[in-house]
Amino acid sequence: MNQKFQEEKRIDLHVHTTASDGSLAPGELVQEAFELGLAAVGITDHDTVGGIDEALAASENYDIEVVPGVEVSSQTGDLTIHLLGYYINHHDNSLKDMLSWMITARNERNPRLIKKLNDLGIPISLEMVHELAGNTVVGRPHFAKALVSLGATQSQDEAFNKFLGSSGGLAYIPKARMPSEKAINCIRQSGGIPVLAHPMTIEKKNVDIYQTVRSLKEQGLEGIEAYYSQHSSNQTERYLELAKRYNLIVTGGSDFHGSAKPDIKLGSGKGSLDVPHSVLSALKDVQRKLS
Ligand code: AMP
Ligand code: ZN
Ligand code: FE
Ligand code: FE
């Protein structure tokens, strides 16, 4: 399609599929994004690149660009941060090693989470959660689904507030997290561009975001996700300014999960998200610079 016309369309560079804890299969997601009129969609599943081949194959059938990506949790000081890696080579061995380290961390946490819920009197089992997840990366949203189906909570939101969430959840168990320096390095080594996801989650913890971003930049960070479903316009403005100050690019996306987070819509987040197409060209410029 005409490039100029494409540049007027929205993009969404942060979405989850059934390869992790989203509810649409990668192919369905690409189709949906196309039907919504998006010019590009970034597939950023938690700790896996398992959805990328299907998404890329689907993009052959629709006039939409698929940006391969991944989202990983990591640790910087005492802080948990999420890093997005765009244009990673999803067949790269060092990337695969990092992702299998992350899956091992989940596999160590998940049975402990079950035990804690059992101790609270909830008859949940790991088999049940795996069955709900299907053949994917098993995350807390799958536990939340199981808790709802057992009648232990009314909603997945309540499941997080009461049991699974990090702020006061009765069964919260942190999983091991890779130091940010290592995760950033690994994303770069596999040809990817490391970006700090949803900076508002850091600010919520009352840390100095300038200090954190400066130190991540020293570790090799290339961008921050200024446009995000849950950022207010003031926050977005601040992150745009932060990016300018540290010479980082900005990216943006909804963090769409489908029915797992029904209030967040693909492409438009909570309604007002509008990620400019120019973000994608800047991302491509960095990719050219790094390769
Ligand atoms: P995990 O990677 O298994 O620890 O689970 C992380 C997933 O749980 C991410 O998709 C988060 O968006 C989701 N999540 C974390 N905290 C909450 C919360 N309080 N409410 C709803 N979803 C959450
Ligand atoms: Zn998720
Ligand atoms: Fe995240
Ligand atoms: Fe996400």
mmCIF file of C-alpha atoms and ligand atoms in Angstrom:
data_model
loop_
_atom_site.group_PDB
_atom_site.id
_atom_site.type_symbol
_atom_site.label_atom_id
_atom_site.label_comp_id
_atom_site.label_asym_id
_atom_site.label_seq_id
_atom_site.Cartn_x
_atom_site.Cartn_y
_atom_site.Cartn_z
ATOM 1 C CA MET A 1 0.000 0.000 0.000
ATOM 2 C CA ASN A 2 0.950 3.610 -0.497
ATOM 3 C CA GLN A 3 3.594 4.453 2.138
ATOM 4 C CA LYS A 4 2.138 7.879 2.853
ATOM 5 C CA PHE A 5 -1.250 6.401 3.610
ATOM 6 C CA GLN A 6 0.313 3.812 5.931
ATOM 7 C CA GLU A 7 2.063 6.590 7.846
ATOM 8 C CA GLU A 8 -1.266 8.126 8.757
ATOM 9 C CA LYS A 9 -2.400 4.958 10.496
ATOM 10 C CA ARG A 10 -1.918 3.971 14.116
ATOM 11 C CA ILE A 11 0.560 1.392 15.285
ATOM 12 C CA ASP A 12 0.682 -0.742 18.441
ATOM 13 C CA LEU A 13 4.068 -2.080 19.513
ATOM 14 C CA HIS A 14 3.139 -3.902 22.717
ATOM 15 C CA VAL A 15 0.786 -6.868 22.525
ATOM 16 C CA HIS A 16 0.527 -10.350 24.011
ATOM 17 C CA THR A 17 -0.748 -13.467 22.260
ATOM 18 C CA THR A 18 -1.595 -17.010 23.318
ATOM 19 C CA ALA A 19 2.150 -17.709 23.165
ATOM 20 C CA SER A 20 2.147 -16.078 26.629
ATOM 21 C CA ASP A 21 -0.879 -14.742 28.487
ATOM 22 C CA GLY A 22 -2.897 -13.075 25.742
ATOM 23 C CA SER A 23 -6.159 -14.564 24.484
ATOM 24 C CA LEU A 24 -5.716 -14.226 20.710
ATOM 25 C CA ALA A 25 -3.480 -16.551 18.712
ATOM 26 C CA PRO A 26 -0.707 -14.678 16.871
ATOM 27 C CA GLY A 27 -2.434 -15.083 13.496
ATOM 28 C CA GLU A 28 -5.777 -13.915 14.894
ATOM 29 C CA LEU A 29 -4.103 -10.948 16.481
ATOM 30 C CA VAL A 30 -2.479 -9.839 13.223
ATOM 31 C CA GLN A 31 -5.799 -10.164 11.432
ATOM 32 C CA GLU A 32 -7.578 -8.162 14.138
ATOM 33 C CA ALA A 33 -4.890 -5.455 14.033
ATOM 34 C CA PHE A 34 -5.261 -5.217 10.263
ATOM 35 C CA GLU A 35 -9.041 -5.025 10.522
ATOM 36 C CA LEU A 36 -8.706 -2.202 13.046
ATOM 37 C CA GLY A 37 -6.666 -0.324 10.474
ATOM 38 C CA LEU A 38 -3.266 -0.501 12.185
ATOM 39 C CA ALA A 39 -0.157 -0.122 10.034
ATOM 40 C CA ALA A 40 2.088 -2.175 12.335
ATOM 41 C CA VAL A 41 1.884 -4.402 15.381
ATOM 42 C CA GLY A 42 4.741 -5.449 17.681
ATOM 43 C CA ILE A 43 4.474 -8.940 19.181
ATOM 44 C CA THR A 44 5.946 -8.766 22.682
ATOM 45 C CA ASP A 45 5.059 -11.924 24.576
ATOM 46 C CA HIS A 46 6.444 -12.505 28.057
ATOM 47 C CA ASP A 47 9.653 -14.557 27.973
ATOM 48 C CA THR A 48 8.942 -16.187 24.625
ATOM 49 C CA VAL A 49 9.322 -15.651 20.900
ATOM 50 C CA GLY A 50 7.010 -18.607 20.239
ATOM 51 C CA GLY A 51 4.343 -16.466 18.560
ATOM 52 C CA ILE A 52 6.560 -14.610 16.127
ATOM 53 C CA ASP A 53 6.750 -17.044 13.217
ATOM 54 C CA GLU A 54 2.966 -17.398 13.106
ATOM 55 C CA ALA A 55 2.520 -13.621 13.291
ATOM 56 C CA LEU A 56 5.070 -13.014 10.514
ATOM 57 C CA ALA A 57 3.382 -15.643 8.357
ATOM 58 C CA ALA A 58 -0.008 -13.988 8.933
ATOM 59 C CA SER A 59 1.392 -10.596 7.947
ATOM 60 C CA GLU A 60 1.935 -12.015 4.448
ATOM 61 C CA ASN A 61 -1.836 -12.216 4.081
ATOM 62 C CA TYR A 62 -2.657 -8.722 5.307
ATOM 63 C CA ASP A 63 -1.296 -5.304 4.585
ATOM 64 C CA ILE A 64 0.258 -4.840 8.010
ATOM 65 C CA GLU A 65 3.797 -4.910 9.333
ATOM 66 C CA VAL A 66 4.735 -7.269 12.161
ATOM 67 C CA VAL A 67 7.591 -6.150 14.405
ATOM 68 C CA PRO A 68 9.154 -9.124 16.200
ATOM 69 C CA GLY A 69 9.709 -8.502 19.890
ATOM 70 C CA VAL A 70 9.722 -9.883 23.396
ATOM 71 C CA GLU A 71 9.027 -8.613 26.929
ATOM 72 C CA VAL A 72 11.173 -9.764 29.843
ATOM 73 C CA SER A 73 11.199 -8.858 33.522
ATOM 74 C CA SER A 74 14.484 -7.954 35.057
ATOM 75 C CA GLN A 75 15.978 -6.372 38.103
ATOM 76 C CA THR A 76 17.840 -3.128 38.555
ATOM 77 C CA GLY A 77 18.830 -2.461 42.164
ATOM 78 C CA ASP A 78 15.742 -3.425 44.173
ATOM 79 C CA LEU A 79 13.465 -2.524 41.340
ATOM 80 C CA THR A 80 11.645 -4.840 38.940
ATOM 81 C CA ILE A 81 11.466 -3.468 35.437
ATOM 82 C CA HIS A 82 10.086 -4.812 32.183
ATOM 83 C CA LEU A 83 12.239 -4.605 29.096
ATOM 84 C CA LEU A 84 10.995 -4.843 25.548
ATOM 85 C CA GLY A 85 13.347 -6.140 22.881
ATOM 86 C CA TYR A 86 12.436 -5.134 19.327
ATOM 87 C CA TYR A 87 13.728 -6.736 16.138
ATOM 88 C CA ILE A 88 15.479 -9.481 18.073
ATOM 89 C CA ASN A 89 16.622 -12.369 15.931
ATOM 90 C CA HIS A 90 14.170 -14.864 17.350
ATOM 91 C CA HIS A 91 16.336 -17.807 16.317
ATOM 92 C CA ASP A 92 19.429 -16.521 18.111
ATOM 93 C CA ASN A 93 20.963 -18.947 20.614
ATOM 94 C CA SER A 94 21.939 -16.407 23.276
ATOM 95 C CA LEU A 95 18.367 -15.107 23.220
ATOM 96 C CA LYS A 96 17.032 -18.642 23.536
ATOM 97 C CA ASP A 97 19.353 -19.204 26.516
ATOM 98 C CA MET A 98 18.060 -16.080 28.250
ATOM 99 C CA LEU A 99 14.444 -17.024 27.622
ATOM 100 C CA SER A 100 14.935 -20.548 28.917
ATOM 101 C CA TRP A 101 16.517 -19.068 32.070
ATOM 102 C CA MET A 102 13.345 -17.024 32.485
ATOM 103 C CA ILE A 103 11.086 -20.023 31.931
ATOM 104 C CA THR A 104 13.067 -21.930 34.572
ATOM 105 C CA ALA A 105 12.450 -19.039 36.988
ATOM 106 C CA ARG A 106 8.707 -19.402 36.287
ATOM 107 C CA ASN A 107 8.834 -23.160 36.685
ATOM 108 C CA GLU A 108 10.424 -22.676 40.082
ATOM 109 C CA ARG A 109 7.893 -20.081 41.181
ATOM 110 C CA ASN A 110 4.697 -21.674 39.899
ATOM 111 C CA PRO A 111 4.572 -24.757 42.188
ATOM 112 C CA ARG A 112 5.356 -22.531 45.177
ATOM 113 C CA LEU A 113 2.465 -20.300 44.219
ATOM 114 C CA ILE A 114 0.195 -23.368 44.066
ATOM 115 C CA LYS A 115 1.396 -24.514 47.506
ATOM 116 C CA LYS A 116 0.683 -21.103 49.003
ATOM 117 C CA LEU A 117 -2.825 -21.056 47.516
ATOM 118 C CA ASN A 118 -3.425 -24.619 48.742
ATOM 119 C CA ASP A 119 -2.293 -23.550 52.224
ATOM 120 C CA LEU A 120 -4.937 -20.815 52.024
ATOM 121 C CA GLY A 121 -7.510 -23.551 51.424
ATOM 122 C CA ILE A 122 -7.924 -23.167 47.650
ATOM 123 C CA PRO A 123 -7.964 -26.501 45.793
ATOM 124 C CA ILE A 124 -5.976 -25.282 42.786
ATOM 125 C CA SER A 125 -3.450 -27.534 41.036
ATOM 126 C CA LEU A 126 -0.613 -26.929 38.639
ATOM 127 C CA GLU A 127 -2.249 -29.271 36.118
ATOM 128 C CA MET A 128 -5.348 -27.100 36.144
ATOM 129 C CA VAL A 129 -3.344 -23.957 35.486
ATOM 130 C CA HIS A 130 -1.319 -25.602 32.710
ATOM 131 C CA GLU A 131 -4.496 -26.836 31.089
ATOM 132 C CA LEU A 132 -5.964 -23.322 31.125
ATOM 133 C CA ALA A 133 -2.752 -21.872 29.740
ATOM 134 C CA GLY A 134 -2.417 -24.403 26.931
ATOM 135 C CA ASN A 135 1.039 -24.986 25.595
ATOM 136 C CA THR A 136 2.438 -21.576 26.529
ATOM 137 C CA VAL A 137 4.426 -19.593 29.037
ATOM 138 C CA VAL A 138 2.443 -19.981 32.261
ATOM 139 C CA GLY A 139 1.901 -16.677 34.015
ATOM 140 C CA ARG A 140 -0.130 -15.242 36.851
ATOM 141 C CA PRO A 141 -3.064 -14.327 34.590
ATOM 142 C CA HIS A 142 -3.547 -18.082 34.065
ATOM 143 C CA PHE A 143 -3.615 -18.531 37.847
ATOM 144 C CA ALA A 144 -6.145 -15.714 38.015
ATOM 145 C CA LYS A 145 -8.325 -17.509 35.471
ATOM 146 C CA ALA A 146 -8.134 -20.717 37.509
ATOM 147 C CA LEU A 147 -9.067 -18.866 40.703
ATOM 148 C CA VAL A 148 -12.150 -17.455 38.986
ATOM 149 C CA SER A 149 -13.162 -20.837 37.589
ATOM 150 C CA LEU A 150 -12.828 -22.330 41.092
ATOM 151 C CA GLY A 151 -15.055 -19.579 42.461
ATOM 152 C CA ALA A 152 -12.269 -18.412 44.774
ATOM 153 C CA THR A 153 -12.648 -14.899 43.342
ATOM 154 C CA GLN A 154 -15.287 -13.196 41.222
ATOM 155 C CA SER A 155 -12.862 -11.708 38.711
ATOM 156 C CA GLN A 156 -9.268 -11.885 37.553
ATOM 157 C CA ASP A 157 -8.755 -8.398 38.938
ATOM 158 C CA GLU A 158 -9.888 -9.571 42.352
ATOM 159 C CA ALA A 159 -7.566 -12.580 42.022
ATOM 160 C CA PHE A 160 -4.614 -10.198 41.619
ATOM 161 C CA ASN A 161 -5.713 -7.859 44.390
ATOM 162 C CA LYS A 162 -6.414 -10.604 46.877
ATOM 163 C CA PHE A 163 -3.891 -13.326 46.035
ATOM 164 C CA LEU A 164 -1.472 -12.812 43.165
ATOM 165 C CA GLY A 165 -0.450 -9.174 43.078
ATOM 166 C CA SER A 166 2.873 -7.895 44.359
ATOM 167 C CA SER A 167 1.264 -5.272 46.558
ATOM 168 C CA GLY A 168 -0.268 -7.286 49.351
ATOM 169 C CA GLY A 169 -1.440 -10.413 47.495
ATOM 170 C CA LEU A 170 -1.743 -13.212 50.084
ATOM 171 C CA ALA A 171 -0.032 -15.725 47.794
ATOM 172 C CA TYR A 172 2.432 -13.425 46.041
ATOM 173 C CA ILE A 173 5.728 -15.122 45.279
ATOM 174 C CA PRO A 174 8.355 -13.208 43.331
ATOM 175 C CA LYS A 175 10.201 -15.052 40.600
ATOM 176 C CA ALA A 176 13.942 -14.832 40.063
ATOM 177 C CA ARG A 177 14.799 -11.918 37.781
ATOM 178 C CA MET A 178 17.810 -11.390 35.598
ATOM 179 C CA PRO A 179 19.923 -8.276 36.277
ATOM 180 C CA SER A 180 18.996 -5.562 33.781
ATOM 181 C CA GLU A 181 22.565 -5.268 32.540
ATOM 182 C CA LYS A 182 22.547 -8.900 31.479
ATOM 183 C CA ALA A 183 19.083 -8.764 29.904
ATOM 184 C CA ILE A 184 19.926 -5.574 27.978
ATOM 185 C CA ASN A 185 23.145 -7.120 26.781
ATOM 186 C CA CYS A 186 21.421 -10.235 25.635
ATOM 187 C CA ILE A 187 18.743 -8.320 23.717
ATOM 188 C CA ARG A 188 21.472 -6.319 21.985
ATOM 189 C CA GLN A 189 23.545 -9.416 21.235
ATOM 190 C CA SER A 190 20.618 -10.994 19.455
ATOM 191 C CA GLY A 191 20.245 -7.911 17.262
ATOM 192 C CA GLY A 192 17.436 -6.405 19.322
ATOM 193 C CA ILE A 193 16.733 -2.906 20.589
ATOM 194 C CA PRO A 194 16.201 -2.750 24.366
ATOM 195 C CA VAL A 195 13.390 -0.453 25.502
ATOM 196 C CA LEU A 196 12.089 0.275 28.996
ATOM 197 C CA ALA A 197 8.423 -0.767 29.131
ATOM 198 C CA HIS A 198 5.681 1.259 30.895
ATOM 199 C CA PRO A 199 7.900 3.614 32.949
ATOM 200 C CA MET A 200 4.866 4.553 35.079
ATOM 201 C CA THR A 201 5.242 1.274 36.975
ATOM 202 C CA ILE A 202 8.667 2.477 38.165
ATOM 203 C CA GLU A 203 7.389 5.899 39.123
ATOM 204 C CA LYS A 204 4.647 4.265 41.168
ATOM 205 C CA LYS A 205 7.401 2.868 43.366
ATOM 206 C CA ASN A 206 8.603 6.368 44.211
ATOM 207 C CA VAL A 207 12.046 6.010 42.738
ATOM 208 C CA ASP A 208 13.961 8.658 40.868
ATOM 209 C CA ILE A 209 13.085 7.773 37.296
ATOM 210 C CA TYR A 210 15.789 10.072 35.913
ATOM 211 C CA GLN A 211 18.419 8.215 37.886
ATOM 212 C CA THR A 212 17.037 4.816 36.855
ATOM 213 C CA VAL A 213 16.840 5.691 33.173
ATOM 214 C CA ARG A 214 20.337 7.177 33.236
ATOM 215 C CA SER A 215 21.776 4.020 34.684
ATOM 216 C CA LEU A 216 19.839 1.809 32.229
ATOM 217 C CA LYS A 217 21.130 3.960 29.382
ATOM 218 C CA GLU A 218 24.675 3.307 30.608
ATOM 219 C CA GLN A 219 23.837 -0.392 30.428
ATOM 220 C CA GLY A 220 22.774 -0.068 26.787
ATOM 221 C CA LEU A 221 19.107 0.919 26.866
ATOM 222 C CA GLU A 222 17.988 2.528 23.586
ATOM 223 C CA GLY A 223 14.428 3.624 24.233
ATOM 224 C CA ILE A 224 11.496 4.125 26.562
ATOM 225 C CA GLU A 225 7.842 3.342 26.060
ATOM 226 C CA ALA A 226 6.413 6.841 26.360
ATOM 227 C CA TYR A 227 3.009 6.002 24.860
ATOM 228 C CA TYR A 228 1.139 3.431 26.924
ATOM 229 C CA SER A 229 -2.499 2.614 27.738
ATOM 230 C CA GLN A 230 -2.165 3.638 31.331
ATOM 231 C CA HIS A 231 -0.037 6.747 30.927
ATOM 232 C CA SER A 232 -1.781 10.059 31.490
ATOM 233 C CA SER A 233 -0.972 12.755 28.967
ATOM 234 C CA ASN A 234 1.251 14.387 31.597
ATOM 235 C CA GLN A 235 3.162 11.160 32.043
ATOM 236 C CA THR A 236 3.604 10.743 28.301
ATOM 237 C CA GLU A 237 4.903 14.296 28.058
ATOM 238 C CA ARG A 238 7.359 13.648 30.870
ATOM 239 C CA TYR A 239 8.645 10.452 29.272
ATOM 240 C CA LEU A 240 9.048 12.178 25.922
ATOM 241 C CA GLU A 241 11.144 14.775 27.666
ATOM 242 C CA LEU A 242 13.081 12.135 29.572
ATOM 243 C CA ALA A 243 13.865 10.384 26.292
ATOM 244 C CA LYS A 244 15.108 13.625 24.792
ATOM 245 C CA ARG A 245 17.304 14.319 27.786
ATOM 246 C CA TYR A 246 19.029 10.936 27.598
ATOM 247 C CA ASN A 247 19.025 10.669 23.836
ATOM 248 C CA LEU A 248 16.700 7.676 23.738
ATOM 249 C CA ILE A 249 14.018 6.857 21.211
ATOM 250 C CA VAL A 250 10.412 6.455 22.310
ATOM 251 C CA THR A 251 8.052 3.620 21.538
ATOM 252 C CA GLY A 252 4.458 2.916 22.389
ATOM 253 C CA GLY A 253 1.834 0.257 22.699
ATOM 254 C CA SER A 254 -1.315 -0.844 24.457
ATOM 255 C CA ASP A 255 -0.170 -4.003 26.308
ATOM 256 C CA PHE A 256 -3.200 -5.679 24.805
ATOM 257 C CA HIS A 257 -3.959 -9.111 26.319
ATOM 258 C CA GLY A 258 -7.422 -9.715 24.800
ATOM 259 C CA SER A 259 -10.036 -11.068 27.191
ATOM 260 C CA ALA A 260 -7.437 -11.389 29.954
ATOM 261 C CA LYS A 261 -7.527 -7.566 30.245
ATOM 262 C CA PRO A 262 -10.793 -6.592 28.601
ATOM 263 C CA ASP A 263 -10.498 -2.876 29.337
ATOM 264 C CA ILE A 264 -7.440 -2.545 27.095
ATOM 265 C CA LYS A 265 -8.162 -2.430 23.367
ATOM 266 C CA LEU A 266 -5.751 -3.264 20.594
ATOM 267 C CA GLY A 267 -4.356 -0.066 19.071
ATOM 268 C CA SER A 268 -6.264 2.342 21.304
ATOM 269 C CA GLY A 269 -5.651 1.061 24.855
ATOM 270 C CA LYS A 270 -8.187 2.659 27.172
ATOM 271 C CA GLY A 271 -9.457 4.794 24.324
ATOM 272 C CA SER A 272 -7.018 7.649 23.968
ATOM 273 C CA LEU A 273 -3.809 5.841 23.040
ATOM 274 C CA ASP A 274 -2.505 6.970 19.662
ATOM 275 C CA VAL A 275 1.052 5.869 18.956
ATOM 276 C CA PRO A 276 2.491 7.966 16.138
ATOM 277 C CA HIS A 277 3.796 6.106 13.136
ATOM 278 C CA SER A 278 7.069 8.093 13.338
ATOM 279 C CA VAL A 279 8.037 5.931 16.330
ATOM 280 C CA LEU A 280 8.480 3.007 13.982
ATOM 281 C CA SER A 281 10.869 4.847 11.658
ATOM 282 C CA ALA A 282 12.974 5.888 14.648
ATOM 283 C CA LEU A 283 13.073 2.267 15.810
ATOM 284 C CA LYS A 284 14.232 1.204 12.360
ATOM 285 C CA ASP A 285 16.931 3.883 12.362
ATOM 286 C CA VAL A 286 18.325 2.461 15.599
ATOM 287 C CA GLN A 287 18.176 -1.036 14.169
ATOM 288 C CA ARG A 288 20.267 0.097 11.209
ATOM 289 C CA LYS A 289 22.712 1.852 13.532
ATOM 290 C CA LEU A 290 23.168 -1.247 15.716
ATOM 291 C CA SER A 291 23.434 -3.832 12.964
HETATM 292 P P1 AMP B 1 3.962 -13.165 35.630
HETATM 293 O O1 AMP B 1 4.869 -12.784 34.508
HETATM 294 O O2 AMP B 1 3.544 -14.589 35.582
HETATM 295 O O3 AMP B 1 4.486 -12.758 36.979
HETATM 296 O O4 AMP B 1 2.597 -12.345 35.402
HETATM 297 C C1 AMP B 1 2.666 -11.074 34.896
HETATM 298 C C2 AMP B 1 1.372 -10.744 34.212
HETATM 299 O O5 AMP B 1 0.409 -10.489 35.223
HETATM 300 C C3 AMP B 1 1.441 -9.481 33.358
HETATM 301 O O6 AMP B 1 0.655 -9.655 32.187
HETATM 302 C C4 AMP B 1 0.818 -8.442 34.168
HETATM 303 O O7 AMP B 1 0.228 -7.453 33.404
HETATM 304 C C5 AMP B 1 -0.211 -9.229 34.954
HETATM 305 N N1 AMP B 1 -0.455 -8.529 36.205
HETATM 306 C C6 AMP B 1 0.464 -8.225 37.149
HETATM 307 N N2 AMP B 1 -0.115 -7.569 38.175
HETATM 308 C C7 AMP B 1 -1.435 -7.458 37.849
HETATM 309 C C8 AMP B 1 -2.571 -6.864 38.491
HETATM 310 N N3 AMP B 1 -2.459 -6.275 39.684
HETATM 311 N N4 AMP B 1 -3.769 -6.939 37.867
HETATM 312 C C9 AMP B 1 -3.893 -7.545 36.657
HETATM 313 N N5 AMP B 1 -2.861 -8.113 35.991
HETATM 314 C C10 AMP B 1 -1.648 -8.068 36.576
HETATM 315 ZN ZN ZN B 2 0.904 -10.387 30.435
HETATM 316 FE FE FE B 3 4.937 -5.456 31.331
HETATM 317 FE FE FE B 4 3.190 -6.501 28.470
#
